[in-house]
PDB file of C-alpha atoms (C1' of nucleotides) in Angstrom:
ATOM      1  CA  MET L 388     -32.026 -29.364 -60.366  1.00  0.00           C
ATOM      2  CA  THR L 389     -30.782 -29.770 -56.314  1.00  0.00           C
ATOM      3  CA  GLN L 390     -26.886 -28.451 -57.533  1.00  0.00           C
ATOM      4  CA  GLU L 391     -24.786 -30.226 -55.404  1.00  0.00           C
ATOM      5  CA  ASP L 392     -24.949 -33.686 -57.995  1.00  0.00           C
ATOM      6  CA  PRO L 393     -21.550 -33.231 -59.363  1.00  0.00           C
ATOM      7  CA  SER L 394     -19.754 -35.620 -56.762  1.00  0.00           C
ATOM      8  CA  LEU L 395     -23.144 -38.543 -56.693  1.00  0.00           C
ATOM      9  CA  LYS L 396     -19.987 -40.673 -57.544  1.00  0.00           C
ATOM     10  CA  GLU L 397     -17.683 -39.794 -54.578  1.00  0.00           C
ATOM     11  CA  ARG L 398     -20.591 -39.527 -51.827  1.00  0.00           C
ATOM     12  CA  LYS L 399     -19.379 -41.719 -48.935  1.00  0.00           C
ATOM     13  CA  VAL L 400     -22.483 -43.047 -47.586  1.00  0.00           C
ATOM     14  CA  ILE L 401     -22.857 -47.647 -48.494  1.00  0.00           C
ATOM     15  CA  SER L 402     -21.429 -49.272 -45.454  1.00  0.00           C
ATOM     16  CA  ILE L 403     -19.399 -52.352 -46.020  1.00  0.00           C
ATOM     17  CA  GLY L 404     -22.227 -55.091 -46.041  1.00  0.00           C
ATOM     18  CA  THR L 405     -24.602 -53.315 -49.056  1.00  0.00           C
ATOM     19  CA  VAL L 406     -20.631 -52.828 -50.718  1.00  0.00           C
ATOM     20  CA  ARG L 407     -20.674 -56.700 -50.295  1.00  0.00           C
ATOM     21  CA  ASP L 408     -23.793 -57.314 -51.719  1.00  0.00           C
ATOM     22  CA  LEU L 409     -23.476 -54.574 -54.544  1.00  0.00           C
ATOM     23  CA  THR L 410     -19.989 -56.293 -55.799  1.00  0.00           C
ATOM     24  CA  GLY L 411     -20.524 -60.210 -54.498  1.00  0.00           C
ATOM     25  CA  LEU L 412     -16.893 -60.179 -52.369  1.00  0.00           C
ATOM     26  CA  SER L 413     -16.624 -61.091 -48.849  1.00  0.00           C
ATOM     27  CA  GLU L 414     -16.506 -58.333 -45.807  1.00  0.00           C
ATOM     28  CA  ARG L 415     -12.875 -59.691 -45.537  1.00  0.00           C
ATOM     29  CA  GLN L 416     -11.874 -59.070 -48.807  1.00  0.00           C
ATOM     30  CA  ILE L 417     -13.066 -55.775 -48.771  1.00  0.00           C
ATOM     31  CA  ARG L 418     -11.854 -54.412 -45.852  1.00  0.00           C
ATOM     32  CA  TYR L 419      -8.139 -56.499 -46.826  1.00  0.00           C
ATOM     33  CA  TYR L 420      -8.098 -54.766 -49.950  1.00  0.00           C
ATOM     34  CA  GLU L 421      -8.294 -50.816 -47.365  1.00  0.00           C
ATOM     35  CA  GLU L 422      -5.361 -53.141 -45.326  1.00  0.00           C
ATOM     36  CA  ARG L 423      -2.733 -52.901 -49.117  1.00  0.00           C
ATOM     37  CA  LYS L 424      -4.117 -49.126 -50.226  1.00  0.00           C
ATOM     38  CA  LEU L 425      -6.124 -50.011 -52.159  1.00  0.00           C
ATOM     39  CA  ILE L 426      -9.492 -48.605 -51.470  1.00  0.00           C
ATOM     40  CA  PHE L 427     -10.293 -46.135 -49.233  1.00  0.00           C
ATOM     41  CA  PRO L 428     -13.627 -45.610 -47.064  1.00  0.00           C
ATOM     42  CA  ALA L 429     -14.551 -43.103 -44.818  1.00  0.00           C
ATOM     43  CA  ARG L 430     -15.446 -43.537 -41.431  1.00  0.00           C
ATOM     44  CA  SER L 431     -18.685 -43.040 -39.732  1.00  0.00           C
ATOM     45  CA  GLY L 432     -18.244 -40.411 -36.361  1.00  0.00           C
ATOM     46  CA  SER L 433     -18.706 -44.118 -34.525  1.00  0.00           C
ATOM     47  CA  GLY L 434     -15.817 -45.996 -37.307  1.00  0.00           C
ATOM     48  CA  ILE L 435     -18.036 -47.514 -39.368  1.00  0.00           C
ATOM     49  CA  ARG L 436     -16.675 -47.777 -42.996  1.00  0.00           C
ATOM     50  CA  LYS L 437     -19.121 -45.684 -45.718  1.00  0.00           C
ATOM     51  CA  TYR L 438     -17.735 -46.414 -49.943  1.00  0.00           C
ATOM     52  CA  SER L 439     -19.215 -43.975 -52.933  1.00  0.00           C
ATOM     53  CA  PHE L 440     -19.962 -45.629 -55.746  1.00  0.00           C
ATOM     54  CA  SER L 441     -16.306 -45.031 -57.494  1.00  0.00           C
ATOM     55  CA  ASP L 442     -14.684 -47.323 -54.750  1.00  0.00           C
ATOM     56  CA  VAL L 443     -17.397 -49.593 -55.357  1.00  0.00           C
ATOM     57  CA  GLU L 444     -16.742 -49.522 -59.506  1.00  0.00           C
ATOM     58  CA  ARG L 445     -12.663 -49.726 -57.970  1.00  0.00           C
ATOM     59  CA  LEU L 446     -13.799 -52.711 -55.974  1.00  0.00           C
ATOM     60  CA  MET L 447     -15.392 -54.284 -58.793  1.00  0.00           C
ATOM     61  CA  GLU L 448     -12.072 -53.907 -60.996  1.00  0.00           C
ATOM     62  CA  ILE L 449      -9.735 -54.991 -58.155  1.00  0.00           C
ATOM     63  CA  ALA L 450     -11.701 -58.247 -58.419  1.00  0.00           C
ATOM     64  CA  ASN L 451     -10.814 -58.823 -61.924  1.00  0.00           C
ATOM     65  CA  GLN L 452      -7.481 -58.158 -61.590  1.00  0.00           C
ATOM     66  CA  MET L 453      -7.141 -60.696 -58.609  1.00  0.00           C
ATOM     67  CA  GLU L 454      -9.321 -63.497 -60.939  1.00  0.00           C
ATOM     68  CA  GLU L 455      -5.636 -63.046 -63.502  1.00  0.00           C
ATOM     69  CA  GLY L 456      -3.713 -63.717 -60.070  1.00  0.00           C
ATOM     70  CA  VAL L 457      -2.376 -60.255 -60.126  1.00  0.00           C
ATOM     71  CA  GLN L 458      -1.469 -59.301 -56.280  1.00  0.00           C
ATOM     72  CA  THR L 459      -2.256 -56.687 -54.735  1.00  0.00           C
ATOM     73  CA  HIS L 460       0.998 -54.979 -54.813  1.00  0.00           C
ATOM     74  CA  GLU L 461       1.161 -54.628 -58.446  1.00  0.00           C
ATOM     75  CA  ILE L 462      -2.122 -53.538 -58.111  1.00  0.00           C
ATOM     76  CA  ARG L 463      -1.559 -51.005 -55.781  1.00  0.00           C
ATOM     77  CA  ARG L 464       1.620 -50.273 -58.407  1.00  0.00           C
ATOM     78  CA  GLU L 465      -0.103 -50.823 -61.783  1.00  0.00           C
ATOM     79  CA  TRP L 466      -2.712 -47.504 -60.215  1.00  0.00           C
ATOM     80  CA  LYS L 467      -0.164 -45.509 -59.210  1.00  0.00           C
ATOM     81  CA  LYS L 468       1.715 -45.471 -62.415  1.00  0.00           C
ATOM     82  CA  LYS L 469      -1.302 -44.706 -64.367  1.00  0.00           C
ATOM     83  CA  GLU L 470      -2.495 -41.943 -61.866  1.00  0.00           C
ATOM     84  CA  LYS L 471       1.381 -40.558 -62.585  1.00  0.00           C
ATOM     85  CA  GLU L 472       0.177 -40.670 -66.512  1.00  0.00           C
ATOM     86  CA  ASN L 473      -2.951 -38.883 -65.977  1.00  0.00           C
ATOM     87  CA  GLU L 474      -1.188 -35.778 -63.681  1.00  0.00           C
ATOM     88  CA  ASN L 475       1.790 -35.792 -66.293  1.00  0.00           C
ATOM     89  CA  TRP L 476      -1.413 -35.329 -69.284  1.00  0.00           C
ATOM     90  CA  LYS L 477      -3.817 -33.163 -67.505  1.00  0.00           C
ATOM     91  CA  LYS L 478      -0.393 -30.314 -66.710  1.00  0.00           C
ATOM     92  CA  GLN L 479      -0.057 -31.107 -71.534  1.00  0.00           C
ATOM     93  CA  MET L 480      -3.329 -30.381 -71.791  1.00  0.00           C
ATOM     94  CA  LEU L 481      -2.968 -27.264 -69.430  1.00  0.00           C
ATOM     95  CA  LYS L 482       0.087 -25.910 -71.193  1.00  0.00           C
ATOM     96  CA  GLY L 483      -1.273 -26.731 -74.740  1.00  0.00           C
ATOM     97  CA  GLN L 484      -4.144 -24.267 -73.870  1.00  0.00           C
ATOM     98  CA  ILE L 485      -1.419 -21.949 -72.154  1.00  0.00           C
ATOM     99  CA  GLN L 486       0.351 -21.361 -75.526  1.00  0.00           C
ATOM    100  CA  ALA L 487      -2.551 -21.416 -78.271  1.00  0.00           C
ATOM    101  CA  HIS L 488      -3.946 -18.653 -75.720  1.00  0.00           C
ATOM    102  CA  PHE L 489      -0.787 -17.017 -76.781  1.00  0.00           C
ATOM    103  CA  LYS L 490      -1.091 -17.739 -79.649  1.00  0.00           C
ATOM    104  CA  GLN L 491      -4.317 -16.614 -80.216  1.00  0.00           C
ATOM    105  CA  ASN L 492      -3.357 -12.694 -78.749  1.00  0.00           C
ATOM    106  CA  ARG L 493      -0.087 -12.768 -81.175  1.00  0.00           C
ATOM    107  CA  ASN L 494      -2.518 -13.323 -84.015  1.00  0.00           C
TER     108      ASN L 494
ATOM    109  CA  MET X1171     -16.930 -46.407 -68.223  1.00  0.00           C
ATOM    110  CA  THR X1172     -18.962 -49.603 -66.517  1.00  0.00           C
ATOM    111  CA  GLN X1173     -22.248 -49.463 -68.458  1.00  0.00           C
ATOM    112  CA  GLU X1174     -24.562 -49.826 -64.885  1.00  0.00           C
ATOM    113  CA  ASP X1175     -24.671 -45.881 -64.713  1.00  0.00           C
ATOM    114  CA  PRO X1176     -28.023 -44.407 -65.581  1.00  0.00           C
ATOM    115  CA  SER X1177     -29.284 -45.140 -62.545  1.00  0.00           C
ATOM    116  CA  LEU X1178     -26.334 -44.973 -59.587  1.00  0.00           C
ATOM    117  CA  LYS X1179     -28.760 -42.031 -58.142  1.00  0.00           C
ATOM    118  CA  GLU X1180     -32.111 -43.903 -57.877  1.00  0.00           C
ATOM    119  CA  ARG X1181     -30.015 -47.044 -56.536  1.00  0.00           C
ATOM    120  CA  LYS X1182     -31.370 -47.917 -52.701  1.00  0.00           C
ATOM    121  CA  VAL X1183     -28.308 -48.151 -50.677  1.00  0.00           C
ATOM    122  CA  ILE X1184     -28.160 -45.766 -48.127  1.00  0.00           C
ATOM    123  CA  SER X1185     -29.265 -46.837 -44.809  1.00  0.00           C
ATOM    124  CA  ILE X1186     -30.898 -44.848 -42.182  1.00  0.00           C
ATOM    125  CA  GLY X1187     -28.407 -43.544 -40.694  1.00  0.00           C
ATOM    126  CA  THR X1188     -26.431 -41.732 -42.944  1.00  0.00           C
ATOM    127  CA  VAL X1189     -29.959 -40.603 -44.983  1.00  0.00           C
ATOM    128  CA  ARG X1190     -30.394 -38.168 -40.886  1.00  0.00           C
ATOM    129  CA  ASP X1191     -26.271 -37.337 -41.635  1.00  0.00           C
ATOM    130  CA  LEU X1192     -26.939 -36.115 -45.209  1.00  0.00           C
ATOM    131  CA  THR X1193     -30.794 -34.141 -44.839  1.00  0.00           C
ATOM    132  CA  GLY X1194     -30.388 -33.277 -41.141  1.00  0.00           C
ATOM    133  CA  LEU X1195     -34.071 -34.970 -40.752  1.00  0.00           C
ATOM    134  CA  SER X1196     -34.399 -37.461 -37.305  1.00  0.00           C
ATOM    135  CA  GLU X1197     -34.970 -41.026 -38.177  1.00  0.00           C
ATOM    136  CA  ARG X1198     -38.510 -41.152 -36.861  1.00  0.00           C
ATOM    137  CA  GLN X1199     -39.188 -38.310 -38.960  1.00  0.00           C
ATOM    138  CA  ILE X1200     -38.313 -40.360 -42.065  1.00  0.00           C
ATOM    139  CA  ARG X1201     -39.979 -42.779 -41.177  1.00  0.00           C
ATOM    140  CA  TYR X1202     -43.300 -41.373 -40.607  1.00  0.00           C
ATOM    141  CA  TYR X1203     -42.932 -39.030 -44.101  1.00  0.00           C
ATOM    142  CA  GLU X1204     -42.666 -42.802 -45.141  1.00  0.00           C
ATOM    143  CA  GLU X1205     -45.653 -44.233 -43.177  1.00  0.00           C
ATOM    144  CA  ARG X1206     -47.306 -41.021 -44.560  1.00  0.00           C
ATOM    145  CA  LYS X1207     -46.758 -42.323 -47.789  1.00  0.00           C
ATOM    146  CA  LEU X1208     -43.763 -40.039 -49.001  1.00  0.00           C
ATOM    147  CA  ILE X1209     -40.572 -41.618 -49.780  1.00  0.00           C
ATOM    148  CA  PHE X1210     -40.533 -45.274 -50.060  1.00  0.00           C
ATOM    149  CA  PRO X1211     -37.108 -47.417 -49.319  1.00  0.00           C
ATOM    150  CA  ALA X1212     -36.079 -50.457 -50.215  1.00  0.00           C
ATOM    151  CA  ARG X1213     -35.923 -52.587 -47.967  1.00  0.00           C
ATOM    152  CA  SER X1214     -32.606 -55.071 -47.117  1.00  0.00           C
ATOM    153  CA  GLY X1215     -33.113 -59.122 -47.121  1.00  0.00           C
ATOM    154  CA  SER X1216     -32.974 -58.686 -43.476  1.00  0.00           C
ATOM    155  CA  GLY X1217     -35.674 -55.662 -43.196  1.00  0.00           C
ATOM    156  CA  ILE X1218     -33.518 -52.501 -43.154  1.00  0.00           C
ATOM    157  CA  ARG X1219     -34.387 -49.762 -44.935  1.00  0.00           C
ATOM    158  CA  LYS X1220     -32.355 -48.639 -47.702  1.00  0.00           C
ATOM    159  CA  TYR X1221     -32.817 -45.134 -49.781  1.00  0.00           C
ATOM    160  CA  SER X1222     -31.293 -43.466 -52.250  1.00  0.00           C
ATOM    161  CA  PHE X1223     -29.851 -40.085 -53.813  1.00  0.00           C
ATOM    162  CA  SER X1224     -33.063 -39.087 -55.403  1.00  0.00           C
ATOM    163  CA  ASP X1225     -34.775 -40.336 -51.848  1.00  0.00           C
ATOM    164  CA  VAL X1226     -32.787 -37.546 -49.851  1.00  0.00           C
ATOM    165  CA  GLU X1227     -33.619 -35.194 -52.296  1.00  0.00           C
ATOM    166  CA  ARG X1228     -37.150 -35.420 -52.057  1.00  0.00           C
ATOM    167  CA  LEU X1229     -37.095 -35.383 -48.463  1.00  0.00           C
ATOM    168  CA  MET X1230     -35.304 -32.636 -48.416  1.00  0.00           C
ATOM    169  CA  GLU X1231     -37.879 -31.422 -50.803  1.00  0.00           C
ATOM    170  CA  ILE X1232     -40.201 -32.444 -47.844  1.00  0.00           C
ATOM    171  CA  ALA X1233     -38.298 -30.849 -45.218  1.00  0.00           C
ATOM    172  CA  ASN X1234     -39.218 -27.279 -46.643  1.00  0.00           C
ATOM    173  CA  GLN X1235     -42.171 -27.931 -47.275  1.00  0.00           C
ATOM    174  CA  MET X1236     -42.860 -29.058 -43.726  1.00  0.00           C
ATOM    175  CA  GLU X1237     -41.397 -25.324 -42.537  1.00  0.00           C
ATOM    176  CA  GLU X1238     -43.778 -23.799 -44.687  1.00  0.00           C
ATOM    177  CA  GLY X1239     -46.442 -25.399 -42.886  1.00  0.00           C
ATOM    178  CA  VAL X1240     -47.637 -28.052 -45.461  1.00  0.00           C
ATOM    179  CA  GLN X1241     -49.203 -31.581 -44.212  1.00  0.00           C
ATOM    180  CA  THR X1242     -48.707 -34.667 -45.427  1.00  0.00           C
ATOM    181  CA  HIS X1243     -51.431 -35.016 -47.021  1.00  0.00           C
ATOM    182  CA  GLU X1244     -51.242 -32.209 -49.168  1.00  0.00           C
ATOM    183  CA  ILE X1245     -47.577 -32.881 -50.019  1.00  0.00           C
ATOM    184  CA  ARG X1246     -48.705 -36.160 -51.047  1.00  0.00           C
ATOM    185  CA  ARG X1247     -51.800 -34.173 -52.689  1.00  0.00           C
ATOM    186  CA  GLU X1248     -49.543 -32.529 -54.935  1.00  0.00           C
ATOM    187  CA  TRP X1249     -47.218 -33.959 -55.502  1.00  0.00           C
ATOM    188  CA  LYS X1250     -49.762 -36.629 -57.165  1.00  0.00           C
ATOM    189  CA  LYS X1251     -51.251 -33.887 -59.503  1.00  0.00           C
ATOM    190  CA  LYS X1252     -47.915 -33.206 -60.751  1.00  0.00           C
ATOM    191  CA  GLU X1253     -47.230 -37.032 -61.480  1.00  0.00           C
ATOM    192  CA  LYS X1254     -50.308 -36.913 -63.584  1.00  0.00           C
ATOM    193  CA  GLU X1255     -49.251 -33.661 -65.063  1.00  0.00           C
ATOM    194  CA  ASN X1256     -45.659 -34.875 -66.705  1.00  0.00           C
ATOM    195  CA  GLU X1257     -47.350 -37.857 -67.900  1.00  0.00           C
ATOM    196  CA  ASN X1258     -49.537 -36.155 -69.717  1.00  0.00           C
ATOM    197  CA  TRP X1259     -46.434 -34.035 -70.972  1.00  0.00           C
ATOM    198  CA  LYS X1260     -45.168 -37.672 -72.413  1.00  0.00           C
ATOM    199  CA  LYS X1261     -48.031 -38.114 -74.123  1.00  0.00           C
ATOM    200  CA  GLN X1262     -48.005 -35.395 -75.778  1.00  0.00           C
ATOM    201  CA  MET X1263     -44.311 -35.491 -76.741  1.00  0.00           C
ATOM    202  CA  LEU X1264     -45.280 -38.828 -77.998  1.00  0.00           C
ATOM    203  CA  LYS X1265     -48.257 -37.470 -80.057  1.00  0.00           C
ATOM    204  CA  GLY X1266     -45.452 -35.139 -81.391  1.00  0.00           C
ATOM    205  CA  GLN X1267     -42.850 -37.177 -81.829  1.00  0.00           C
ATOM    206  CA  ILE X1268     -45.504 -40.475 -83.998  1.00  0.00           C
ATOM    207  CA  GLN X1269     -46.365 -37.375 -85.946  1.00  0.00           C
ATOM    208  CA  ALA X1270     -43.617 -35.737 -86.796  1.00  0.00           C
ATOM    209  CA  HIS X1271     -42.650 -39.885 -87.825  1.00  0.00           C
ATOM    210  CA  PHE X1272     -45.139 -38.933 -90.193  1.00  0.00           C
ATOM    211  CA  LYS X1273     -45.049 -35.725 -91.723  1.00  0.00           C
ATOM    212  CA  GLN X1274     -41.486 -36.888 -93.200  1.00  0.00           C
ATOM    213  CA  ASN X1275     -42.209 -39.964 -94.631  1.00  0.00           C
ATOM    214  CA  ARG X1276     -44.830 -38.450 -97.055  1.00  0.00           C
ATOM    215  CA  ASN X1277     -42.015 -35.602 -98.489  1.00  0.00           C
TER     216      ASN X1277
ATOM    217  C1'  DC R1334      -0.130 -63.882 -49.719  1.00  0.00           C
ATOM    218  C1'  DG R1335      -5.023 -63.483 -49.449  1.00  0.00           C
ATOM    219  C1'  DT R1336      -9.088 -65.149 -46.941  1.00  0.00           C
ATOM    220  C1'  DG R1337     -12.017 -68.253 -44.057  1.00  0.00           C
ATOM    221  C1'  DT R1338     -13.395 -67.858 -39.237  1.00  0.00           C
ATOM    222  C1'  DA R1339     -15.386 -68.177 -33.805  1.00  0.00           C
ATOM    223  C1'  DA R1340     -14.894 -64.059 -30.344  1.00  0.00           C
ATOM    224  C1'  DG R1341     -16.084 -60.426 -27.983  1.00  0.00           C
ATOM    225  C1'  DG R1342     -17.894 -56.043 -28.008  1.00  0.00           C
ATOM    226  C1'  DA R1343     -20.310 -51.868 -29.742  1.00  0.00           C
ATOM    227  C1'  DA R1344     -22.875 -49.210 -32.700  1.00  0.00           C
ATOM    228  C1'  DT R1345     -27.238 -49.084 -35.891  1.00  0.00           C
ATOM    229  C1'  DT R1346     -31.852 -50.363 -36.682  1.00  0.00           C
ATOM    230  C1'  DC R1347     -36.559 -51.978 -35.802  1.00  0.00           C
ATOM    231  C1'  DT R1348     -41.176 -51.957 -34.394  1.00  0.00           C
ATOM    232  C1'  DG R1349     -44.837 -50.758 -31.257  1.00  0.00           C
ATOM    233  C1'  DA R1350     -46.061 -47.436 -28.016  1.00  0.00           C
ATOM    234  C1'  DC R1351     -47.057 -43.646 -25.005  1.00  0.00           C
ATOM    235  C1'  DA R1352     -46.489 -38.619 -24.349  1.00  0.00           C
ATOM    236  C1'  DC R1353     -48.167 -34.003 -26.482  1.00  0.00           C
ATOM    237  C1'  DG R1354     -50.477 -30.974 -28.342  1.00  0.00           C
TER     238       DG R1354
ATOM    239  C1'  DC D1075     -50.803 -34.229 -36.937  1.00  0.00           C
ATOM    240  C1'  DG D1076     -45.745 -34.105 -36.230  1.00  0.00           C
ATOM    241  C1'  DT D1077     -42.521 -35.813 -33.431  1.00  0.00           C
ATOM    242  C1'  DG D1078     -40.029 -37.422 -29.354  1.00  0.00           C
ATOM    243  C1'  DT D1079     -38.449 -40.977 -26.731  1.00  0.00           C
ATOM    244  C1'  DA D1080     -38.000 -45.435 -23.255  1.00  0.00           C
ATOM    245  C1'  DA D1081     -37.699 -50.334 -24.607  1.00  0.00           C
ATOM    246  C1'  DG D1082     -36.633 -54.757 -26.513  1.00  0.00           C
ATOM    247  C1'  DG D1083     -34.593 -57.561 -29.884  1.00  0.00           C
ATOM    248  C1'  DA D1084     -32.441 -58.514 -34.125  1.00  0.00           C
ATOM    249  C1'  DA D1085     -29.143 -57.148 -37.502  1.00  0.00           C
ATOM    250  C1'  DT D1086     -24.100 -54.457 -38.313  1.00  0.00           C
ATOM    251  C1'  DT D1087     -19.576 -53.772 -37.913  1.00  0.00           C
ATOM    252  C1'  DC D1088     -15.533 -53.436 -35.814  1.00  0.00           C
ATOM    253  C1'  DT D1089     -10.736 -55.275 -34.493  1.00  0.00           C
ATOM    254  C1'  DG D1090      -7.394 -58.510 -33.376  1.00  0.00           C
ATOM    255  C1'  DA D1091      -6.790 -63.625 -33.855  1.00  0.00           C
ATOM    256  C1'  DC D1092      -5.544 -68.009 -35.620  1.00  0.00           C
ATOM    257  C1'  DA D1093      -6.135 -71.236 -39.686  1.00  0.00           C
ATOM    258  C1'  DC D1094      -4.100 -72.855 -43.864  1.00  0.00           C
ATOM    259  C1'  DG D1095      -0.636 -72.237 -47.321  1.00  0.00           C
TER     260       DG D1095
END
DNA sequence: CGTGTAAGGAATTCTGACACG
DNA sequence: CGTGTAAGGAATTCTGACACG
């Protein structure tokens, strides 16, 4: 109904204590993963970290990787890789769209 | 992906300061509307109020009503009324489903 | 490297109350 | 009735550091 929904999952509104409860991680761990550039909370005016549901999901993925013994460094590397692949995929899709468009016009 | 999504909007994870920022209402107002049974935050173990995105939406509707000069009492009354109507509507739908089912079986 | 913890301070939240109207 | 505010206390969060390994 109210149209501001699209990004509910991305809104940074959850503070670290709640994230702790949601993920089962310690605050120390959550802050550390930020230090290692795995997670990027927003900050309230007074400097308090605010997380989104997306961030919470991400933290749970990180927790899984860590359990498997993967180092934060590796997690970050893999993440960036997938990010790049995703971008390329989007580019290809766009290309396809454009070609399809011209094809249609020629018929 | 992670299957716990359905209720993202209902998860009580936002504390009152953030709700204040999101709605523009004062904390006093937010607590008062709770006192008047218009909103029902959860409580953390230590007694801190936690709101959902749904609650935030609701608060914005309340704010609109209040601006129009409607009393909390009236808002509550109207709300309960709509709730009841909604329940009846669901019952009717269910009835329809059942009838359709039997009809199909007879053919 | 990843995480626990004690330390000190700042910001948040809570309740009950007085105020105005 | 609806809301502001000062009051005192409890819970939360923050950072930088020491510890272990």
